[in-house]
Amino acid sequence: MLDVKSISKTFHPGTANEKKALSGLSLHLEAGDFVTIIGSNGAGKSTLLNAVAGVFYVDAGSIVLGGRDITFQPEHRRSRGIGRLFQDPLRGTAPSMTIEENLALAYLRSAKGNPFSRLSKKDRAFFRERLALLGMGLEDRMGQPVGLLSGGQRQALTLLMATLVPPQLLLLDEHTAALDPAAADKVLELTQRIVADGHITCLMVTHNMSQALTVGSRTLMMADGGIVLDLSGPERAAMTVDDLLRKFREGTGRELDNDRMLLSD
Amino acid sequence: MLLITQTALELGFLYALVAMALFLSYRILDIADLTTDGCFVLGAAVSVTLAGAGYPILAIPAAMGAGACAGFVTAFLQTRLGVPSILAGIVTNTGLYTVNLMAMGWRSNASLLRVDTIFTLLRDTGVGGGYSDLLLAAVVTLAAGGLLVLFLGTRLGLSIRATGDNRDMVRASSVNPTFTVTVGLCISNALTALAGAMVGQYQKTVDINSGTGIVVIGLACLIIGETVLGRRTVVKGVVAAVLGSILYRFLYAVVFYTKVVPVDCLKLLTAAIVGLAIAAPSIRRWAAFQKRKLAAGRKGGT
Ligand SMILES: Nc1ncnc2c1ncn2[C@@H]1O[C@H](COP(=O)(O)OP(=O)(O)OP(=O)(O)O)[C@@H](O)[C@H]1O
Ligand SMILES: [Mg+2]
């Protein structure tokens, strides 16, 4: 499904601020894989997701999604097949527009969208039905501006928008880190349900060690712009958080150090 | 008195198109588009020249097309060439000066004598009687406003609205913000040029400097309207542009006839109003801060 072949990215090359954020990283995902990613601050997790999403072009290597080489595709073209959530719940929605208008925009990703069509009754019914799945009562507030929603509600809405037209790949960058624990649980539960229902291939960066092992089917550990550990199957099932930290130490000679890290729930 | 009211209404409706254009560029796209001044004259120049050549009706869409081109240039400069958006408008505006002279046949003004304009054409049909000018101005402006509201409800319109709100999200919905900015600026400048085209034929004259300060006056109108109506929805914004523009023209008429302040001071007054209105949030914050400081000081003193 996703084939990342030895990609590299250096920020500010040739200056005092030069920073090699990805160095020859390769990664292969099968369709339906749900992969969690952990790693220290600055390991390159966000940079990997940005590279796949097309926020910048990589310096070397190639990225193939669903059989199509997207290495040189601009971000807005890639987003047709890639849904994305950030840590900041404000980044995924337009605050002064209403819930249904935000959903209508997300719906643009479907190929059949005529740019001059307006929201139809059918669209509204569809949005209402999907909003009801969130269990937050948002289906009765479709005409309200999104700016009035709480962080958790906004993130749940963003999740719905990213998956309204099922993406080939869903990229989640610590999308529950800025939410209060109850909201974070809710959004994570929704994520798991939507990903499972839609058989969506998903890459999720998390700062929660136990979540990294229990959610999804495969865990990657990143350090210094590369993948240092790739766990799946029985090996992953038998792994505890302590094992994971030890593995990291053995692999890199350093402690796993992340300022948002949670060792347990 | 009636005549004054009527003229104020006519001018109010005609200039409301500029306020509407600014609603689109400034409020929705969040871009201060300084192409406006030159674009207004461009619309007037094209319109007067074509009307002079005997095509008063064709003159209107032609002027809008010219305005859209000006908007395209500004958009191209800022989205593709990386010119900061304010500077992009100024650059286009400066270039337009020459284009406008050219459109007027290399003269600095042009007038229509004994030729048909869209206003005389309507008057000759007898529709609207003595109010035919007002009728035409109102119909054109309200139609443009209605179309703008309808357009902003379409998917393309929604993505233009999201561009000013959250560009990341526009990209995430597979739309290129470069495209939405371009379409938005083309439409807003077509509206500005439409205003110029209508005013040019209404006054039967155009001067190369007639656009000076139009952008500030347009903003003043929009702000006046929003102060009366509030600024939540698209419909309210468009209505605010029309209402504000009419109120402004009434204010102008009052000043003009009562001479409470010299008419020559009106631009300074307008600029001051716009400056203050846009600064209002900062001023309010500053006042609140001073109040807190004062309160804290008093507590410490006793
Ligand atoms: N746009 C950018 N310009 C310059 N440097 C950048 C940029 N983006 C990331 N970096 C640098 O690249 C390195 C990797 O950053 P990245 O954000 O991918 O880390 P991360 O693994 O997501 O860390 P965290 O856990 O803190 O989110 C960091 O040293 C960072 O400073
Ligand atoms: Mg990160």
Coordinates of C-alpha atoms and ligand atoms in Angstrom, one line a residue:
Chain A
M1 CA 0.0 0.0 0.0
L2 CA 2.6 2.5 1.1
D3 CA 6.2 2.2 0.0
V4 CA 8.7 4.6 1.4
K5 CA 12.2 4.0 -0.1
S6 CA 15.2 5.4 1.6
I7 CA 14.0 8.9 2.0
S8 CA 16.2 11.7 3.4
K9 CA 15.5 15.2 4.4
T10 CA 17.9 17.8 5.7
F11 CA 16.5 21.2 6.9
H12 CA 18.5 24.3 6.3
P13 CA 21.3 22.6 4.5
G14 CA 24.6 24.4 4.4
T15 CA 23.8 26.7 7.3
A16 CA 24.7 26.6 11.0
N17 CA 21.1 25.3 11.6
E18 CA 21.6 22.3 9.3
K19 CA 19.5 19.4 10.7
K20 CA 19.3 16.0 9.2
A21 CA 15.7 15.0 10.1
L22 CA 15.4 11.8 8.0
S23 CA 18.3 9.7 6.9
G24 CA 17.6 7.0 4.4
L25 CA 14.4 5.8 6.0
S26 CA 12.5 3.0 4.4
L27 CA 9.1 1.7 5.3
H28 CA 6.6 -0.6 3.8
L29 CA 2.9 -0.8 4.8
E30 CA 0.4 -3.4 3.7
A31 CA -3.2 -2.4 3.0
G32 CA -5.1 -2.4 6.3
D33 CA -2.0 -2.1 8.5
F34 CA -2.4 0.1 11.6
V35 CA 1.0 1.1 12.7
T36 CA 2.0 3.1 15.8
I37 CA 5.2 5.1 16.0
I38 CA 7.1 6.2 19.1
G39 CA 10.4 7.9 19.6
S40 CA 12.2 10.7 21.4
N41 CA 11.6 14.4 20.8
G42 CA 13.2 15.3 17.5
A43 CA 13.5 11.7 16.3
G44 CA 11.8 12.7 13.0
K45 CA 8.3 11.2 13.6
S46 CA 6.4 14.3 12.5
T47 CA 8.9 14.8 9.7
L48 CA 8.2 11.3 8.3
L49 CA 4.5 12.1 8.3
N50 CA 5.0 15.5 6.7
A51 CA 7.2 13.8 4.0
V52 CA 4.5 11.3 3.2
A53 CA 1.8 14.0 3.2
G54 CA 3.8 16.3 1.0
V55 CA 4.4 19.3 3.2
F56 CA 7.8 19.3 1.6
Y57 CA 9.6 17.3 -1.0
V58 CA 12.2 14.8 0.2
D59 CA 15.9 15.3 -0.8
A60 CA 16.3 11.7 -1.9
G61 CA 14.3 8.5 -2.1
S62 CA 10.8 7.9 -3.3
I63 CA 7.3 7.5 -1.9
V64 CA 4.8 5.2 -3.6
L65 CA 1.2 5.1 -2.4
G66 CA -1.3 2.5 -3.8
G67 CA 1.0 1.8 -6.7
R68 CA 1.4 5.5 -7.7
D69 CA 4.6 7.4 -7.3
I70 CA 3.7 10.5 -5.3
T71 CA 7.3 11.7 -4.6
F72 CA 6.8 14.9 -6.5
Q73 CA 3.1 15.4 -6.1
P74 CA 2.1 18.6 -4.3
E75 CA 0.4 18.3 -0.9
H76 CA -3.1 19.2 -2.1
R77 CA -3.0 16.5 -4.7
R78 CA -1.8 13.9 -2.2
S79 CA -4.5 14.8 0.2
R80 CA -7.0 13.2 -2.2
G81 CA -5.7 9.9 -0.9
I82 CA -4.3 10.9 2.5
G83 CA -6.3 12.0 5.6
R84 CA -4.4 13.8 8.3
L85 CA -4.8 14.8 12.0
F86 CA -2.4 17.0 14.0
Q87 CA -1.9 17.4 17.7
D88 CA -3.5 20.9 17.6
P89 CA -7.2 20.4 17.3
L90 CA -7.5 23.9 15.7
R91 CA -5.5 22.9 12.6
G92 CA -8.0 20.6 11.0
T93 CA -11.1 22.8 10.9
A94 CA -12.2 26.3 9.8
P95 CA -13.5 28.0 12.9
S96 CA -15.8 30.6 11.4
M97 CA -17.6 28.1 9.2
T98 CA -20.4 25.9 10.3
I99 CA -20.0 22.1 11.0
E100 CA -21.8 21.2 7.9
E101 CA -19.8 23.6 5.8
N102 CA -16.6 22.1 7.1
L103 CA -17.9 18.6 6.3
A104 CA -18.9 19.8 2.8
L105 CA -15.3 20.9 2.3
A106 CA -14.0 17.6 3.4
Y107 CA -16.4 16.0 1.0
L108 CA -14.6 17.8 -1.9
R109 CA -12.1 15.0 -1.8
S110 CA -14.5 12.8 -3.5
A111 CA -14.0 12.9 -7.2
K112 CA -17.6 13.6 -8.2
G113 CA -17.6 17.0 -6.6
N114 CA -18.8 19.7 -9.0
P115 CA -17.3 23.0 -7.8
F116 CA -20.5 24.9 -8.3
S117 CA -22.8 22.4 -6.5
R118 CA -24.3 23.5 -3.2
L119 CA -25.0 21.4 -0.1
S120 CA -28.0 19.2 -1.0
K121 CA -30.5 17.6 1.3
K122 CA -28.9 14.3 0.6
D123 CA -25.5 15.6 1.7
R124 CA -27.0 17.0 4.9
A125 CA -28.6 13.7 5.7
F126 CA -25.4 11.9 5.1
F127 CA -23.4 14.3 7.3
R128 CA -26.0 14.0 10.0
E129 CA -25.8 10.2 10.0
R130 CA -22.0 10.3 10.1
L131 CA -22.0 12.9 12.9
A132 CA -24.3 10.8 14.9
L133 CA -21.7 8.0 14.9
L134 CA -19.5 10.3 17.1
G135 CA -22.1 10.2 19.9
M136 CA -21.5 13.8 20.8
G137 CA -24.7 15.4 19.7
L138 CA -23.0 17.3 17.0
E139 CA -25.7 16.2 14.5
D140 CA -28.1 18.7 16.1
R141 CA -25.6 21.5 15.8
M142 CA -24.7 21.3 12.2
G143 CA -25.5 25.0 11.6
Q144 CA -23.2 26.3 14.3
P145 CA -19.7 27.6 13.7
V146 CA -17.0 25.1 14.5
G147 CA -15.2 27.7 16.7
L148 CA -17.8 27.1 19.4
L149 CA -16.8 23.4 19.8
S150 CA -14.5 22.0 22.5
G151 CA -11.0 20.7 21.6
G152 CA -12.2 17.1 21.8
Q153 CA -15.3 17.8 19.7
R154 CA -13.2 19.6 17.1
Q155 CA -10.7 16.7 16.9
A156 CA -13.5 14.2 16.6
L157 CA -15.0 16.3 13.8
T158 CA -11.6 16.5 12.1
L159 CA -11.3 12.7 12.3
L160 CA -14.7 12.4 10.7
M161 CA -13.7 14.9 8.0
A162 CA -10.4 13.1 7.3
T163 CA -12.3 9.8 6.8
L164 CA -15.6 11.0 5.3
V165 CA -14.2 10.0 1.9
P166 CA -12.2 6.9 3.0
P167 CA -8.5 7.7 2.5
Q168 CA -5.9 5.3 1.3
L169 CA -3.8 6.3 4.2
L170 CA -4.6 8.1 7.5
L171 CA -1.8 10.0 9.2
L172 CA -2.2 10.8 12.9
D173 CA 0.4 12.9 14.7
E174 CA -0.2 12.6 18.4
H175 CA -3.8 13.6 17.7
T176 CA -4.9 13.0 21.3
A177 CA -2.0 14.7 23.0
A178 CA -3.6 18.1 23.5
L179 CA -6.9 16.7 24.8
D180 CA -8.0 16.1 28.4
P181 CA -7.9 12.4 29.3
A182 CA -11.6 11.7 28.8
A183 CA -11.7 13.4 25.4
A184 CA -8.4 11.7 24.5
D185 CA -9.9 8.3 25.3
K186 CA -13.0 9.1 23.3
V187 CA -11.1 10.3 20.3
L188 CA -8.8 7.2 20.4
E189 CA -11.8 4.9 20.6
L190 CA -13.4 6.6 17.6
T191 CA -10.2 6.4 15.7
Q192 CA -10.0 2.6 16.3
R193 CA -13.6 2.1 15.3
I194 CA -13.4 4.2 12.1
V195 CA -10.1 2.7 11.0
A196 CA -11.4 -0.8 11.6
D197 CA -14.8 -0.2 9.9
G198 CA -13.2 1.4 6.9
H199 CA -10.2 -1.0 6.7
I200 CA -8.1 2.1 6.6
T201 CA -4.3 1.9 6.5
C202 CA -3.0 4.1 9.3
L203 CA 0.2 5.6 10.7
M204 CA -0.2 6.9 14.2
V205 CA 2.5 8.7 16.2
T206 CA 1.8 8.4 19.9
H207 CA 3.5 9.5 23.1
N208 CA 1.7 6.8 25.1
M209 CA 3.9 3.8 25.5
S210 CA 1.3 1.3 26.3
Q211 CA -1.0 2.6 23.6
A212 CA 1.8 2.1 21.2
L213 CA 1.8 -1.6 22.0
T214 CA -2.0 -2.2 22.3
V215 CA -3.4 -0.1 19.5
G216 CA -3.0 -1.3 16.0
S217 CA -1.0 -4.3 14.7
R218 CA 2.6 -3.0 14.4
T219 CA 4.9 -0.7 16.3
L220 CA 7.8 1.3 15.0
M221 CA 10.4 3.1 17.1
M222 CA 12.3 6.0 15.6
A223 CA 15.6 7.6 16.5
D224 CA 17.8 10.1 14.7
G225 CA 15.7 10.1 11.5
G226 CA 15.5 6.3 11.1
I227 CA 13.6 3.3 12.3
V228 CA 15.4 1.5 15.0
L229 CA 12.8 -1.1 15.9
D230 CA 9.9 -2.7 14.0
L231 CA 7.6 -4.9 16.1
S232 CA 4.7 -7.0 15.0
G233 CA 3.1 -10.4 15.5
P234 CA 3.8 -12.5 18.6
E235 CA 7.0 -10.6 19.4
R236 CA 4.9 -7.4 19.8
A237 CA 2.1 -9.2 21.7
A238 CA 4.7 -10.4 24.3
M239 CA 6.3 -7.0 24.7
T240 CA 5.8 -4.8 27.8
V241 CA 6.5 -1.1 28.2
D242 CA 9.7 -1.9 30.2
D243 CA 10.9 -4.2 27.4
L244 CA 10.3 -1.5 24.9
L245 CA 12.4 1.0 26.9
R246 CA 15.2 -1.5 27.3
K247 CA 15.1 -2.3 23.6
F248 CA 15.4 1.4 22.8
R249 CA 18.4 1.7 25.1
E250 CA 20.1 -1.3 23.6
G251 CA 19.4 0.0 20.1
T252 CA 20.6 3.5 20.5
G253 CA 22.7 3.6 23.6
R254 CA 20.4 6.3 25.0
E255 CA 17.2 6.6 27.1
L256 CA 14.0 7.2 25.3
D257 CA 13.3 10.8 26.1
N258 CA 10.0 12.5 25.2
D259 CA 8.6 15.3 27.2
R260 CA 5.0 14.2 26.5
M261 CA 5.8 10.5 27.2
L262 CA 3.3 8.5 29.2
L263 CA 4.6 5.2 30.4
S264 CA 1.2 3.9 31.4
D265 CA -2.5 4.9 31.1
Chain B
M1 CA -34.0 67.5 -0.4
L2 CA -35.6 64.6 -2.2
L3 CA -32.9 64.9 -4.9
I4 CA -30.2 64.8 -2.3
T5 CA -31.7 61.6 -0.8
Q6 CA -32.0 60.1 -4.2
T7 CA -28.5 60.9 -5.2
A8 CA -27.1 59.5 -2.0
L9 CA -29.0 56.3 -2.5
E10 CA -27.8 56.0 -6.1
L11 CA -24.2 56.5 -5.2
G12 CA -24.6 54.3 -2.1
F13 CA -25.8 51.4 -4.2
L14 CA -23.1 51.9 -6.8
Y15 CA -20.2 52.2 -4.4
A16 CA -21.5 49.3 -2.4
L17 CA -20.0 47.1 -5.0
V18 CA -16.6 48.2 -3.8
A19 CA -17.5 47.4 -0.2
M20 CA -18.7 44.0 -1.4
A21 CA -15.4 43.4 -3.2
L22 CA -13.6 44.3 0.0
F23 CA -15.8 42.0 2.0
L24 CA -14.6 39.2 -0.2
S25 CA -10.9 40.1 -0.3
Y26 CA -10.4 41.6 3.2
R27 CA -12.9 39.8 5.3
I28 CA -13.2 36.4 3.7
L29 CA -9.7 35.9 2.1
D30 CA -8.0 38.0 4.8
I31 CA -6.0 39.9 2.1
A32 CA -5.7 43.7 2.1
D33 CA -6.0 44.1 -1.7
L34 CA -4.6 47.5 -2.7
T35 CA -5.4 46.8 -6.4
T36 CA -8.8 48.3 -5.6
D37 CA -8.0 52.0 -6.4
G38 CA -6.5 51.4 -9.8
C39 CA -9.0 48.7 -10.6
F40 CA -11.9 51.0 -9.9
V41 CA -10.5 53.5 -12.5
L42 CA -9.8 50.7 -14.9
G43 CA -13.5 49.7 -14.8
A44 CA -14.5 53.3 -15.3
A45 CA -12.1 53.8 -18.1
V46 CA -13.0 50.7 -20.0
S47 CA -16.7 51.5 -19.5
V48 CA -16.6 55.1 -20.5
T49 CA -14.4 54.4 -23.6
L50 CA -16.7 51.6 -24.8
A51 CA -19.8 53.7 -24.1
G52 CA -18.2 56.5 -26.0
A53 CA -17.7 54.1 -28.9
G54 CA -21.4 53.2 -28.8
Y55 CA -21.4 50.0 -26.7
P56 CA -22.7 51.0 -23.3
I57 CA -24.0 47.6 -22.4
L58 CA -21.1 45.6 -23.6
A59 CA -18.9 48.0 -21.6
I60 CA -20.1 46.6 -18.3
P61 CA -18.9 42.9 -18.8
A62 CA -15.8 44.2 -20.6
A63 CA -14.9 46.3 -17.6
M64 CA -15.5 43.4 -15.2
G65 CA -13.3 41.2 -17.4
A66 CA -10.5 43.8 -17.2
G67 CA -10.9 44.0 -13.4
A68 CA -10.7 40.3 -13.1
C69 CA -7.4 40.4 -15.1
A70 CA -6.0 43.0 -12.7
G71 CA -7.0 40.7 -9.8
F72 CA -5.4 37.8 -11.5
V73 CA -2.1 39.7 -11.8
T74 CA -2.2 40.6 -8.1
A75 CA -3.0 37.0 -7.2
F76 CA -0.2 35.7 -9.5
L77 CA 2.3 38.0 -7.9
Q78 CA 1.5 36.9 -4.4
T79 CA 0.8 33.2 -4.8
R80 CA 3.3 32.2 -7.5
L81 CA 6.1 34.8 -7.3
G82 CA 6.2 35.2 -3.5
V83 CA 5.5 39.0 -3.5
P84 CA 4.0 39.9 -0.1
S85 CA 0.3 40.4 -0.6
I86 CA 0.1 44.2 0.2
L87 CA 3.1 44.9 -2.1
A88 CA 1.5 42.8 -4.9
G89 CA -1.5 45.0 -4.8
I90 CA 0.6 48.2 -4.8
V91 CA 2.7 46.9 -7.8
T92 CA -0.4 46.1 -9.8
N93 CA -2.0 49.4 -8.8
T94 CA 1.0 51.3 -10.1
G95 CA 1.1 49.4 -13.3
L96 CA -2.6 50.0 -13.8
Y97 CA -2.0 53.8 -13.9
T98 CA -0.5 53.4 -17.3
V99 CA -3.0 50.8 -18.4
N100 CA -5.8 53.2 -17.4
L101 CA -4.3 56.1 -19.4
M102 CA -4.1 53.7 -22.3
A103 CA -7.7 52.7 -21.9
M104 CA -8.7 56.3 -22.0
G105 CA -6.7 56.9 -25.2
W106 CA -3.7 58.3 -23.4
R107 CA -5.6 61.1 -21.8
S108 CA -6.0 61.7 -18.1
N109 CA -9.7 62.0 -18.3
A110 CA -12.6 61.2 -20.6
S111 CA -16.2 62.3 -20.8
L112 CA -19.4 61.1 -22.5
L113 CA -21.2 63.8 -24.4
R114 CA -24.5 63.1 -26.2
V115 CA -24.0 59.3 -26.3
D116 CA -26.1 56.6 -24.7
T117 CA -25.2 55.1 -21.3
I118 CA -27.0 52.3 -19.6
F119 CA -28.7 54.9 -17.5
T120 CA -30.1 56.9 -20.4
L121 CA -31.1 53.7 -22.2
L122 CA -33.2 52.7 -19.2
R123 CA -34.6 56.2 -18.8
D124 CA -35.7 56.2 -22.5
T125 CA -37.7 53.0 -22.0
G126 CA -39.7 54.9 -19.2
V127 CA -39.2 52.1 -16.7
G128 CA -38.9 53.4 -13.2
G129 CA -39.9 57.0 -14.2
G130 CA -37.9 59.6 -12.3
Y131 CA -36.3 56.8 -10.3
S132 CA -34.8 54.9 -13.2
D133 CA -31.2 55.6 -12.3
L134 CA -31.8 54.5 -8.7
L135 CA -33.6 51.4 -10.0
L136 CA -30.7 50.4 -12.2
A137 CA -28.1 51.0 -9.5
A138 CA -30.1 49.0 -6.9
V139 CA -30.9 46.2 -9.3
V140 CA -27.3 45.7 -10.4
T141 CA -25.9 45.9 -6.9
L142 CA -28.5 43.7 -5.3
A143 CA -28.1 41.2 -8.2
A144 CA -24.3 41.2 -7.7
G145 CA -24.8 40.8 -4.0
G146 CA -27.2 37.9 -4.4
L147 CA -24.9 36.1 -6.8
L148 CA -22.0 36.6 -4.5
V149 CA -24.0 35.0 -1.6
L150 CA -25.0 32.1 -3.8
F151 CA -21.5 31.6 -5.0
L152 CA -20.1 31.6 -1.5
G153 CA -22.4 28.7 -0.7
T154 CA -21.1 26.5 -3.4
R155 CA -18.2 24.1 -2.9
L156 CA -15.8 26.4 -4.6
G157 CA -17.1 29.3 -2.6
L158 CA -16.7 27.3 0.6
S159 CA -13.1 26.6 -0.1
I160 CA -12.5 30.2 -0.8
R161 CA -14.0 31.0 2.6
A162 CA -11.9 28.4 4.3
T163 CA -8.7 29.9 2.7
G164 CA -9.0 32.9 4.9
D165 CA -9.8 30.8 7.9
N166 CA -7.4 27.8 7.7
R167 CA -5.2 27.2 4.6
D168 CA -4.0 23.9 5.9
M169 CA -7.5 22.6 5.8
V170 CA -8.0 23.8 2.2
R171 CA -5.0 21.7 1.2
A172 CA -6.3 18.8 3.2
S173 CA -9.5 18.9 1.2
S174 CA -7.5 18.5 -2.0
V175 CA -7.9 22.1 -3.1
N176 CA -4.9 24.3 -3.9
P177 CA -5.1 27.6 -1.9
T178 CA -3.3 29.3 -4.7
F179 CA -6.3 28.5 -6.8
T180 CA -8.8 29.8 -4.3
V181 CA -6.9 33.0 -3.7
T182 CA -6.7 33.6 -7.4
V183 CA -10.4 33.0 -8.0
G184 CA -11.3 35.1 -5.0
L185 CA -9.2 38.1 -6.1
C186 CA -10.5 37.8 -9.7
I187 CA -14.0 38.0 -8.4
S188 CA -13.4 40.8 -6.0
N189 CA -11.7 42.9 -8.6
A190 CA -14.4 42.2 -11.1
L191 CA -16.8 43.6 -8.6
T192 CA -14.6 46.7 -8.0
A193 CA -14.4 47.2 -11.8
L194 CA -18.1 46.8 -12.0
A195 CA -18.5 49.6 -9.5
G196 CA -16.1 51.8 -11.6
A197 CA -18.0 50.9 -14.8
M198 CA -21.4 51.8 -13.3
V199 CA -20.1 55.0 -11.7
G200 CA -18.3 56.0 -14.9
Q201 CA -21.4 55.8 -17.0
Y202 CA -23.5 57.4 -14.2
Q203 CA -21.3 60.4 -14.0
K204 CA -20.5 60.3 -17.7
T205 CA -16.9 61.0 -16.9
V206 CA -13.7 59.3 -15.7
D207 CA -10.5 60.8 -14.3
I208 CA -7.2 59.0 -13.9
N209 CA -7.2 60.0 -10.2
S210 CA -10.9 59.2 -9.4
G211 CA -9.9 56.0 -7.7
T212 CA -7.7 57.5 -5.0
G213 CA -8.7 56.4 -1.6
I214 CA -11.6 54.2 -2.9
V215 CA -10.2 51.2 -0.9
V216 CA -10.3 53.1 2.4
I217 CA -13.8 54.5 1.6
G218 CA -14.9 50.9 0.7
L219 CA -13.5 49.7 4.0
A220 CA -15.2 52.5 5.9
C221 CA -18.6 51.5 4.3
L222 CA -18.1 47.8 5.2
I223 CA -17.1 48.7 8.8
I224 CA -20.1 51.1 9.2
G225 CA -22.4 48.4 7.9
E226 CA -20.9 45.7 10.2
T227 CA -21.2 48.0 13.2
V228 CA -24.9 48.2 12.6
L229 CA -25.5 44.6 11.6
G230 CA -22.8 42.6 13.3
R231 CA -20.6 40.3 11.2
R232 CA -21.4 36.7 11.6
T233 CA -22.6 35.3 8.3
V234 CA -22.0 35.8 4.7
V235 CA -25.5 37.2 4.1
K236 CA -25.0 39.7 6.9
G237 CA -21.6 40.7 5.4
V238 CA -23.0 41.4 2.0
V239 CA -26.0 43.3 3.4
A240 CA -23.6 45.2 5.6
A241 CA -21.6 46.3 2.6
V242 CA -24.7 47.7 0.9
L243 CA -26.2 49.3 4.0
G244 CA -22.8 50.8 5.1
S245 CA -22.3 52.3 1.7
I246 CA -25.7 53.9 1.7
L247 CA -25.1 55.3 5.2
Y248 CA -21.7 56.6 4.2
R249 CA -23.2 58.5 1.2
F250 CA -25.9 60.0 3.4
L251 CA -23.2 61.1 5.8
Y252 CA -21.3 62.5 2.9
A253 CA -24.3 64.4 1.7
V254 CA -24.9 65.8 5.2
V255 CA -21.3 67.0 5.3
F256 CA -21.5 68.4 1.8
Y257 CA -24.6 70.5 2.4
T258 CA -24.3 71.5 6.0
K259 CA -20.5 72.1 5.8
V260 CA -20.1 70.9 9.4
V261 CA -16.6 70.1 8.3
P262 CA -15.1 71.2 5.0
V263 CA -15.7 68.6 2.3
D264 CA -11.9 68.6 1.5
C265 CA -11.4 67.1 5.0
L266 CA -13.6 64.2 4.3
K267 CA -10.9 61.8 3.2
L268 CA -8.9 62.5 6.3
L269 CA -12.0 61.9 8.4
T270 CA -12.7 58.7 6.6
A271 CA -9.1 57.5 7.0
A272 CA -9.3 58.3 10.7
I273 CA -12.6 56.4 11.1
V274 CA -11.2 53.3 9.3
G275 CA -7.9 53.5 11.2
L276 CA -9.7 53.7 14.6
A277 CA -12.3 51.0 13.7
I278 CA -9.6 48.5 12.7
A279 CA -7.5 49.4 15.7
A280 CA -10.6 49.1 18.1
P281 CA -9.6 45.6 19.4
S282 CA -6.1 46.7 20.3
I283 CA -7.4 49.9 21.9
R284 CA -9.9 47.9 23.9
R285 CA -7.2 45.5 25.1
W286 CA -5.0 48.4 26.0
A287 CA -7.7 50.1 28.0
A288 CA -8.5 46.9 29.9
F289 CA -4.8 46.5 30.7
Q290 CA -4.5 50.1 32.0
K291 CA -7.6 49.5 34.1
R292 CA -6.1 46.4 35.6
K293 CA -2.8 48.2 36.3
L294 CA -4.7 51.0 37.9
A295 CA -6.7 48.6 40.1
A296 CA -3.5 46.7 41.1
G297 CA -1.8 50.0 41.9
R298 CA -4.6 51.1 44.1
K299 CA -4.6 47.9 46.0
G300 CA -0.9 48.1 46.5
G301 CA -1.1 51.7 47.8
T302 CA -3.6 51.1 50.6
Ligands
LIG1 N1 10.3 22.8 9.2 C1 11.4 22.5 9.9 N2 12.5 23.3 9.7 C2 13.6 23.1 10.4 N3 13.8 22.0 11.2 C3 12.8 21.2 11.3 C4 11.6 21.4 10.7 N4 10.7 20.4 11.0 C5 11.4 19.6 11.9 N5 12.7 20.0 12.0 C6 13.7 19.4 12.9 O1 13.8 18.1 12.5 C7 14.0 17.3 13.7 C8 12.9 16.2 13.7 O2 11.7 16.9 14.1 P1 10.3 16.2 14.2 O3 9.3 17.2 14.4 O4 10.1 15.2 13.1 O5 10.4 15.4 15.6 P2 9.4 14.5 16.3 O6 9.9 13.1 16.3 O7 8.0 14.7 15.8 O8 9.5 15.0 17.8 P3 8.4 15.3 18.9 O9 8.2 14.1 19.7 O10 8.9 16.4 19.7 O11 7.1 15.8 18.1 C9 14.0 18.2 14.8 O12 15.3 18.4 15.2 C10 13.4 19.5 14.3 O13 13.9 20.6 15.0
MG2 MG 6.2 15.6 16.4

